[in-house]
Amino acid sequence: VVQGEVVETVHQFKRGFWPSFRAHPPSIVRFHLDAADTADAATAIRFGFGLREEVSGPSYGDGVTFRVRGRRTDSPEPGRILYEKYIDPKNVESDRQIHQARAELGNLAGGPLGLDFENDCGPRQDCRYDWALWTMPELVKNGVPPRGSPGFPE
């Protein structure tokens, strides 16, 4: 399920290639996983995010907020934020990269799971030059990501 402009691609950033999907804010990309997919000791999710290199410098934009929200799809309870970070590559040099993150699933593990990858236009709600991307997310089972994970160079 997708809300917003989203394109799956392989993105080159600083001489690295990242299987990714571009998602210009405001957008939400929803993944639904069956109990069989998550019950095998999946305890966390790994993912990456950033702005496309063309706008990840001192000249463009005011940053983007990236957020991962999780929810049990077999429960009426609303989801909860598993991870959230605002990056501002224009003003913060260390934000000019693909960030890698891990979010623990906690009590969401072991059942049907919904994961929402959301981004918005940052605190000023200025969406100009917010060419955001996510690297392909991966479930972490038994504390170990899948071997040869495409979204995370070893």
PDB file of C-alpha atoms in Angstrom:
ATOM      1  CA  VAL A   1       0.000   0.000   0.000  1.00  0.00           C
ATOM      2  CA  VAL A   2       1.482   3.330  -1.018  1.00  0.00           C
ATOM      3  CA  GLN A   3       0.411   6.902  -0.335  1.00  0.00           C
ATOM      4  CA  GLY A   4       2.473   9.516  -2.156  1.00  0.00           C
ATOM      5  CA  GLU A   5       5.034   9.340  -4.955  1.00  0.00           C
ATOM      6  CA  VAL A   6       7.141   6.179  -4.525  1.00  0.00           C
ATOM      7  CA  VAL A   7       9.527   4.532  -7.004  1.00  0.00           C
ATOM      8  CA  GLU A   8      11.555   1.349  -6.449  1.00  0.00           C
ATOM      9  CA  THR A   9      15.113   1.638  -7.720  1.00  0.00           C
ATOM     10  CA  VAL A  10      18.773   0.975  -7.116  1.00  0.00           C
ATOM     11  CA  HIS A  11      20.269   4.215  -5.897  1.00  0.00           C
ATOM     12  CA  GLN A  12      23.910   5.230  -6.237  1.00  0.00           C
ATOM     13  CA  PHE A  13      25.234   7.346  -3.375  1.00  0.00           C
ATOM     14  CA  LYS A  14      28.909   8.205  -2.885  1.00  0.00           C
ATOM     15  CA  ARG A  15      30.146   5.259  -4.973  1.00  0.00           C
ATOM     16  CA  GLY A  16      27.830   2.737  -3.298  1.00  0.00           C
ATOM     17  CA  PHE A  17      24.701   1.105  -4.659  1.00  0.00           C
ATOM     18  CA  TRP A  18      21.627   0.726  -2.454  1.00  0.00           C
ATOM     19  CA  PRO A  19      18.464  -1.206  -3.343  1.00  0.00           C
ATOM     20  CA  SER A  20      15.957   1.413  -2.339  1.00  0.00           C
ATOM     21  CA  PHE A  21      12.682   3.120  -2.898  1.00  0.00           C
ATOM     22  CA  ARG A  22      12.316   6.840  -3.354  1.00  0.00           C
ATOM     23  CA  ALA A  23       9.455   8.398  -1.454  1.00  0.00           C
ATOM     24  CA  HIS A  24       8.978  12.144  -1.845  1.00  0.00           C
ATOM     25  CA  PRO A  25       7.330  13.612   1.274  1.00  0.00           C
ATOM     26  CA  PRO A  26       4.712  13.476   2.427  1.00  0.00           C
ATOM     27  CA  SER A  27       4.469   9.733   1.851  1.00  0.00           C
ATOM     28  CA  ILE A  28       3.712   6.422   3.530  1.00  0.00           C
ATOM     29  CA  VAL A  29       4.748   2.984   2.284  1.00  0.00           C
ATOM     30  CA  ARG A  30       2.973   0.149   4.118  1.00  0.00           C
ATOM     31  CA  PHE A  31       4.247  -3.397   4.421  1.00  0.00           C
ATOM     32  CA  HIS A  32       1.991  -6.160   5.725  1.00  0.00           C
ATOM     33  CA  LEU A  33       3.620  -9.377   6.959  1.00  0.00           C
ATOM     34  CA  ASP A  34       1.760 -12.550   7.819  1.00  0.00           C
ATOM     35  CA  ALA A  35       2.288 -14.263  11.165  1.00  0.00           C
ATOM     36  CA  ALA A  36       4.322 -16.967   9.413  1.00  0.00           C
ATOM     37  CA  ASP A  37       6.794 -14.341   8.220  1.00  0.00           C
ATOM     38  CA  THR A  38       7.311 -12.745  11.626  1.00  0.00           C
ATOM     39  CA  ALA A  39       6.770 -15.590  14.086  1.00  0.00           C
ATOM     40  CA  ASP A  40      10.183 -17.107  13.425  1.00  0.00           C
ATOM     41  CA  ALA A  41      11.867 -14.986  16.117  1.00  0.00           C
ATOM     42  CA  ALA A  42      11.882 -11.700  14.155  1.00  0.00           C
ATOM     43  CA  THR A  43      12.773  -9.178  16.828  1.00  0.00           C
ATOM     44  CA  ALA A  44      13.745  -6.088  14.872  1.00  0.00           C
ATOM     45  CA  ILE A  45      13.828  -4.414  11.500  1.00  0.00           C
ATOM     46  CA  ARG A  46      16.853  -2.884   9.739  1.00  0.00           C
ATOM     47  CA  PHE A  47      16.565  -0.117   7.175  1.00  0.00           C
ATOM     48  CA  GLY A  48      18.338   2.901   5.816  1.00  0.00           C
ATOM     49  CA  PHE A  49      17.239   6.366   4.775  1.00  0.00           C
ATOM     50  CA  GLY A  50      18.532   9.666   3.473  1.00  0.00           C
ATOM     51  CA  LEU A  51      18.157  12.233   0.748  1.00  0.00           C
ATOM     52  CA  ARG A  52      19.289  11.634  -2.821  1.00  0.00           C
ATOM     53  CA  GLU A  53      22.860  12.784  -3.330  1.00  0.00           C
ATOM     54  CA  GLU A  54      21.817  15.533  -5.757  1.00  0.00           C
ATOM     55  CA  VAL A  55      20.129  17.414  -2.913  1.00  0.00           C
ATOM     56  CA  SER A  56      22.183  16.122   0.011  1.00  0.00           C
ATOM     57  CA  GLY A  57      24.405  19.165   0.311  1.00  0.00           C
ATOM     58  CA  PRO A  58      24.599  22.761   1.497  1.00  0.00           C
ATOM     59  CA  SER A  59      22.387  24.283  -1.209  1.00  0.00           C
ATOM     60  CA  TYR A  60      18.980  22.620  -1.025  1.00  0.00           C
ATOM     61  CA  GLY A  61      16.000  22.022   1.222  1.00  0.00           C
ATOM     62  CA  ASP A  62      15.344  22.158   4.936  1.00  0.00           C
ATOM     63  CA  GLY A  63      15.424  18.443   5.739  1.00  0.00           C
ATOM     64  CA  VAL A  64      13.046  15.526   6.107  1.00  0.00           C
ATOM     65  CA  THR A  65      11.626  13.589   9.042  1.00  0.00           C
ATOM     66  CA  PHE A  66      11.788   9.804   8.629  1.00  0.00           C
ATOM     67  CA  ARG A  67       9.541   7.600  10.747  1.00  0.00           C
ATOM     68  CA  VAL A  68       8.798   3.880  11.048  1.00  0.00           C
ATOM     69  CA  ARG A  69       5.508   2.964  12.680  1.00  0.00           C
ATOM     70  CA  GLY A  70       4.562  -0.602  13.637  1.00  0.00           C
ATOM     71  CA  ARG A  71       1.231  -2.196  14.494  1.00  0.00           C
ATOM     72  CA  ARG A  72      -0.298  -5.629  14.937  1.00  0.00           C
ATOM     73  CA  THR A  73      -2.736  -6.128  12.113  1.00  0.00           C
ATOM     74  CA  ASP A  74      -4.831  -8.519  14.218  1.00  0.00           C
ATOM     75  CA  SER A  75      -5.534  -5.857  16.851  1.00  0.00           C
ATOM     76  CA  PRO A  76      -7.688  -2.723  16.814  1.00  0.00           C
ATOM     77  CA  GLU A  77      -5.008  -0.787  18.718  1.00  0.00           C
ATOM     78  CA  PRO A  78      -3.260   1.982  16.791  1.00  0.00           C
ATOM     79  CA  GLY A  79       0.359   1.603  15.808  1.00  0.00           C
ATOM     80  CA  ARG A  80       3.312   3.078  17.634  1.00  0.00           C
ATOM     81  CA  ILE A  81       6.417   4.845  16.443  1.00  0.00           C
ATOM     82  CA  LEU A  82       9.368   2.451  16.390  1.00  0.00           C
ATOM     83  CA  TYR A  83      11.881   4.962  15.003  1.00  0.00           C
ATOM     84  CA  GLU A  84      11.952   8.643  14.110  1.00  0.00           C
ATOM     85  CA  LYS A  85      14.716  10.970  12.979  1.00  0.00           C
ATOM     86  CA  TYR A  86      14.890  14.378  11.334  1.00  0.00           C
ATOM     87  CA  ILE A  87      17.857  14.987   9.061  1.00  0.00           C
ATOM     88  CA  ASP A  88      18.957  18.315   7.575  1.00  0.00           C
ATOM     89  CA  PRO A  89      21.799  17.750   5.076  1.00  0.00           C
ATOM     90  CA  LYS A  90      21.795  21.401   4.051  1.00  0.00           C
ATOM     91  CA  ASN A  91      22.925  22.540   7.501  1.00  0.00           C
ATOM     92  CA  VAL A  92      24.346  19.372   9.117  1.00  0.00           C
ATOM     93  CA  GLU A  93      27.266  17.828   7.217  1.00  0.00           C
ATOM     94  CA  SER A  94      26.995  14.487   9.037  1.00  0.00           C
ATOM     95  CA  ASP A  95      23.447  14.127   7.615  1.00  0.00           C
ATOM     96  CA  ARG A  96      24.875  13.929   4.052  1.00  0.00           C
ATOM     97  CA  GLN A  97      24.860  10.144   3.932  1.00  0.00           C
ATOM     98  CA  ILE A  98      22.645   7.083   3.897  1.00  0.00           C
ATOM     99  CA  HIS A  99      21.769   6.553   7.558  1.00  0.00           C
ATOM    100  CA  GLN A 100      21.412   2.990   8.788  1.00  0.00           C
ATOM    101  CA  ALA A 101      19.067   2.194  11.645  1.00  0.00           C
ATOM    102  CA  ARG A 102      17.519  -0.660  13.542  1.00  0.00           C
ATOM    103  CA  ALA A 103      14.187  -0.636  15.365  1.00  0.00           C
ATOM    104  CA  GLU A 104      13.172  -3.270  17.891  1.00  0.00           C
ATOM    105  CA  LEU A 105       9.713  -4.744  17.345  1.00  0.00           C
ATOM    106  CA  GLY A 106       9.116  -5.429  21.049  1.00  0.00           C
ATOM    107  CA  ASN A 107       5.634  -6.792  21.712  1.00  0.00           C
ATOM    108  CA  LEU A 108       4.747  -6.480  18.000  1.00  0.00           C
ATOM    109  CA  ALA A 109       6.920  -9.496  17.162  1.00  0.00           C
ATOM    110  CA  GLY A 110       5.417 -12.924  16.642  1.00  0.00           C
ATOM    111  CA  GLY A 111       2.201 -12.056  14.887  1.00  0.00           C
ATOM    112  CA  PRO A 112       0.760 -10.359  11.828  1.00  0.00           C
ATOM    113  CA  LEU A 113       2.646  -7.108  11.515  1.00  0.00           C
ATOM    114  CA  GLY A 114       2.139  -3.848   9.685  1.00  0.00           C
ATOM    115  CA  LEU A 115       5.106  -1.540   9.145  1.00  0.00           C
ATOM    116  CA  ASP A 116       4.643   1.994   7.838  1.00  0.00           C
ATOM    117  CA  PHE A 117       7.632   3.850   6.421  1.00  0.00           C
ATOM    118  CA  GLU A 118       6.609   7.487   6.590  1.00  0.00           C
ATOM    119  CA  ASN A 119       8.323  10.735   5.846  1.00  0.00           C
ATOM    120  CA  ASP A 120       7.276  14.328   6.034  1.00  0.00           C
ATOM    121  CA  CYS A 121       8.624  17.678   4.982  1.00  0.00           C
ATOM    122  CA  GLY A 122      10.308  18.503   8.283  1.00  0.00           C
ATOM    123  CA  PRO A 123       9.455  21.075  10.938  1.00  0.00           C
ATOM    124  CA  ARG A 124       8.950  23.931   8.452  1.00  0.00           C
ATOM    125  CA  GLN A 125       6.701  21.785   6.180  1.00  0.00           C
ATOM    126  CA  ASP A 126       8.732  22.887   3.146  1.00  0.00           C
ATOM    127  CA  CYS A 127       8.723  19.970   0.692  1.00  0.00           C
ATOM    128  CA  ARG A 128      10.976  21.563  -1.919  1.00  0.00           C
ATOM    129  CA  TYR A 129      14.046  19.404  -2.702  1.00  0.00           C
ATOM    130  CA  ASP A 130      12.936  16.677  -0.267  1.00  0.00           C
ATOM    131  CA  TRP A 131      14.070  13.833  -2.542  1.00  0.00           C
ATOM    132  CA  ALA A 132      13.939  11.195   0.168  1.00  0.00           C
ATOM    133  CA  LEU A 133      14.764   7.506  -0.106  1.00  0.00           C
ATOM    134  CA  TRP A 134      14.626   4.386   2.048  1.00  0.00           C
ATOM    135  CA  THR A 135      16.889   1.382   1.592  1.00  0.00           C
ATOM    136  CA  MET A 136      15.049  -1.925   1.478  1.00  0.00           C
ATOM    137  CA  PRO A 137      13.948  -2.950   4.972  1.00  0.00           C
ATOM    138  CA  GLU A 138      14.833  -6.344   6.417  1.00  0.00           C
ATOM    139  CA  LEU A 139      13.518  -8.335   9.336  1.00  0.00           C
ATOM    140  CA  VAL A 140      16.134  -9.338  11.901  1.00  0.00           C
ATOM    141  CA  LYS A 141      15.526 -12.862  13.191  1.00  0.00           C
ATOM    142  CA  ASN A 142      17.274 -14.206  16.289  1.00  0.00           C
ATOM    143  CA  GLY A 143      19.298 -10.990  16.387  1.00  0.00           C
ATOM    144  CA  VAL A 144      20.873 -11.673  12.971  1.00  0.00           C
ATOM    145  CA  PRO A 145      19.876 -10.084   9.647  1.00  0.00           C
ATOM    146  CA  PRO A 146      19.666 -12.302   6.566  1.00  0.00           C
ATOM    147  CA  ARG A 147      23.077 -13.222   5.152  1.00  0.00           C
ATOM    148  CA  GLY A 148      24.135 -11.097   2.187  1.00  0.00           C
ATOM    149  CA  SER A 149      21.477  -8.491   2.927  1.00  0.00           C
ATOM    150  CA  PRO A 150      21.065  -6.346  -0.192  1.00  0.00           C
ATOM    151  CA  GLY A 151      20.253  -3.122   1.614  1.00  0.00           C
ATOM    152  CA  PHE A 152      23.361  -3.125   3.784  1.00  0.00           C
ATOM    153  CA  PRO A 153      26.804  -3.570   2.251  1.00  0.00           C
ATOM    154  CA  GLU A 154      28.995  -5.850   4.351  1.00  0.00           C
TER     155      GLU A 154
END
